[in-house]
Coordinates of C-alpha atoms in Angstrom, one line a residue:
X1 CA 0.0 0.0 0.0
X2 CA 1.1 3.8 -0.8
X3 CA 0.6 6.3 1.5
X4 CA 0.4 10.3 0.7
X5 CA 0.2 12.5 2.9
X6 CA 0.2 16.7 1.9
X7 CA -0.5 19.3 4.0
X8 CA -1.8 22.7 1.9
X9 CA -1.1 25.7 4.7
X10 CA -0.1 23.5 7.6
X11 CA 2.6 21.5 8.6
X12 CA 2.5 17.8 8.7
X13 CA 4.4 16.9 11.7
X14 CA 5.5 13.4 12.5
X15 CA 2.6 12.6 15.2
X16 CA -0.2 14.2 13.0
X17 CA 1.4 11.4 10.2
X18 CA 2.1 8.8 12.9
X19 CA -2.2 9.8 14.1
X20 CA -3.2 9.3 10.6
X21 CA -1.3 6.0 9.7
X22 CA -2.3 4.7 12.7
X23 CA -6.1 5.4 12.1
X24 CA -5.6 4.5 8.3
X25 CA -4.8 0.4 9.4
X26 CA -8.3 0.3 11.3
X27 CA -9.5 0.8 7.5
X28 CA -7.2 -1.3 5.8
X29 CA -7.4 -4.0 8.1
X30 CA -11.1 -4.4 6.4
X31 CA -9.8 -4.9 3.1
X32 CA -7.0 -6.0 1.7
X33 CA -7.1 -4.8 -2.3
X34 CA -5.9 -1.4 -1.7
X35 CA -3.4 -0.3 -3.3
X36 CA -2.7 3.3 -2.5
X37 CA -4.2 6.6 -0.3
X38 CA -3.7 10.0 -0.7
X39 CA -4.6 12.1 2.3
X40 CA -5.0 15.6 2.3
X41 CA -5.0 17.7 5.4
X42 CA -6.0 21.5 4.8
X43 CA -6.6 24.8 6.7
X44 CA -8.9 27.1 6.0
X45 CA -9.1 30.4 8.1
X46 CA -11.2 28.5 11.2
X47 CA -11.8 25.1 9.6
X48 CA -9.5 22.0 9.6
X49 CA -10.1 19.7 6.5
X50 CA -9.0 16.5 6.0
X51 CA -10.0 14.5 2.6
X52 CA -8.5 11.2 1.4
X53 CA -9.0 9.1 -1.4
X54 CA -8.5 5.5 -1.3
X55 CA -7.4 3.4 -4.3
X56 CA -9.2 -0.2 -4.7
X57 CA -9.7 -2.5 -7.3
X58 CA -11.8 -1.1 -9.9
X59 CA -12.9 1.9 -7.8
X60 CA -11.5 5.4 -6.0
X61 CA -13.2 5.9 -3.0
X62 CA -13.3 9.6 -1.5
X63 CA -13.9 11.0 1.8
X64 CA -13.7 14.6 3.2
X65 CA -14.6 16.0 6.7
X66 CA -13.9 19.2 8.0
X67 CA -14.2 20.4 11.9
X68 CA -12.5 23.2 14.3
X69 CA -9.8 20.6 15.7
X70 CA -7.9 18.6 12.8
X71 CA -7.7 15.6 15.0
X72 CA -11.5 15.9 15.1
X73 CA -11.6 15.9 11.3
X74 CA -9.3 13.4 10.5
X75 CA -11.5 11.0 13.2
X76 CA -14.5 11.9 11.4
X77 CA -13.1 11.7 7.9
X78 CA -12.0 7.5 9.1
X79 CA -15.5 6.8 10.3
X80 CA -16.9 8.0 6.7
X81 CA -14.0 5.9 5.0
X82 CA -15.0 3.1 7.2
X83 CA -18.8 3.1 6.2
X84 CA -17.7 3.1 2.7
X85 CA -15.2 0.9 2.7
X86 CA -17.7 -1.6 4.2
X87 CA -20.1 -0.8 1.6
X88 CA -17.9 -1.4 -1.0
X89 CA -16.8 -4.6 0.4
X90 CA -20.6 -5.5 1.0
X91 CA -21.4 -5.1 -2.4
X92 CA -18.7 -6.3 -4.2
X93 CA -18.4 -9.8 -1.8
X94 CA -22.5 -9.9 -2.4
X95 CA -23.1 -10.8 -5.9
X96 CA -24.7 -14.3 -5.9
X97 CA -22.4 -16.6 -7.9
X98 CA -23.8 -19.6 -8.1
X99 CA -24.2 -21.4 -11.6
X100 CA -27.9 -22.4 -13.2
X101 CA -26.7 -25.9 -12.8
X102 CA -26.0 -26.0 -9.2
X103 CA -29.1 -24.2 -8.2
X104 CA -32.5 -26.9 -7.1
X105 CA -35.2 -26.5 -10.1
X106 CA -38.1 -28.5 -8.3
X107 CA -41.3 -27.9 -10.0

């Protein structure tokens, strides 16, 4: 997995990238076809912003959550990943793939 994490107007300091990581496994642990995440951490005069976008298989999934406290927005910006992750997951691990001929025809 890639990781990418930019700052636009703030610093990213080792613990903010350590905090984000860290958060970022509780996500990946979930599913294991991702193959790179670019995470974005903004300020904007009294808003924090944080936005990712996670690379799976045959989609880009993006997220983006802004708050007063950045910490605050990066946790909300992992529990919106998490849902959508676990979407993705649902629906992709849901399709019914069972063939005519194993399937009972009784009549």
């Amino acid at each position: 997995m890639n990781l990418n994490i930019t700052g636009h107007h703030v610093e990213v300091s080792p613990a903010i990238r350590e905090y984000v990581s860290n958060k970022l496994d509780r996500v990946i642990r979930h599913f294991d076809n991702v193959t790179s995440v670019g995470v974005i951490l903004s300020v904007e005069k009294l808003k924090q912003k944080a936005e990712v976008t996670l690379h799976v298989r045959g989609k880009d999934i993006y997220v983006e959550s802004d708050d007063v406290d950045l910490y605050a927005a990066i946790d909300a910006m992992i529990d919106k990943l998490d849902r959508q992750v676990m979407k993705y997951k649902q629906k992709a691990f849901d399709h019914n793939h069972d063939a005519l001929k194993h399937q009972s025809t009784e009549l």
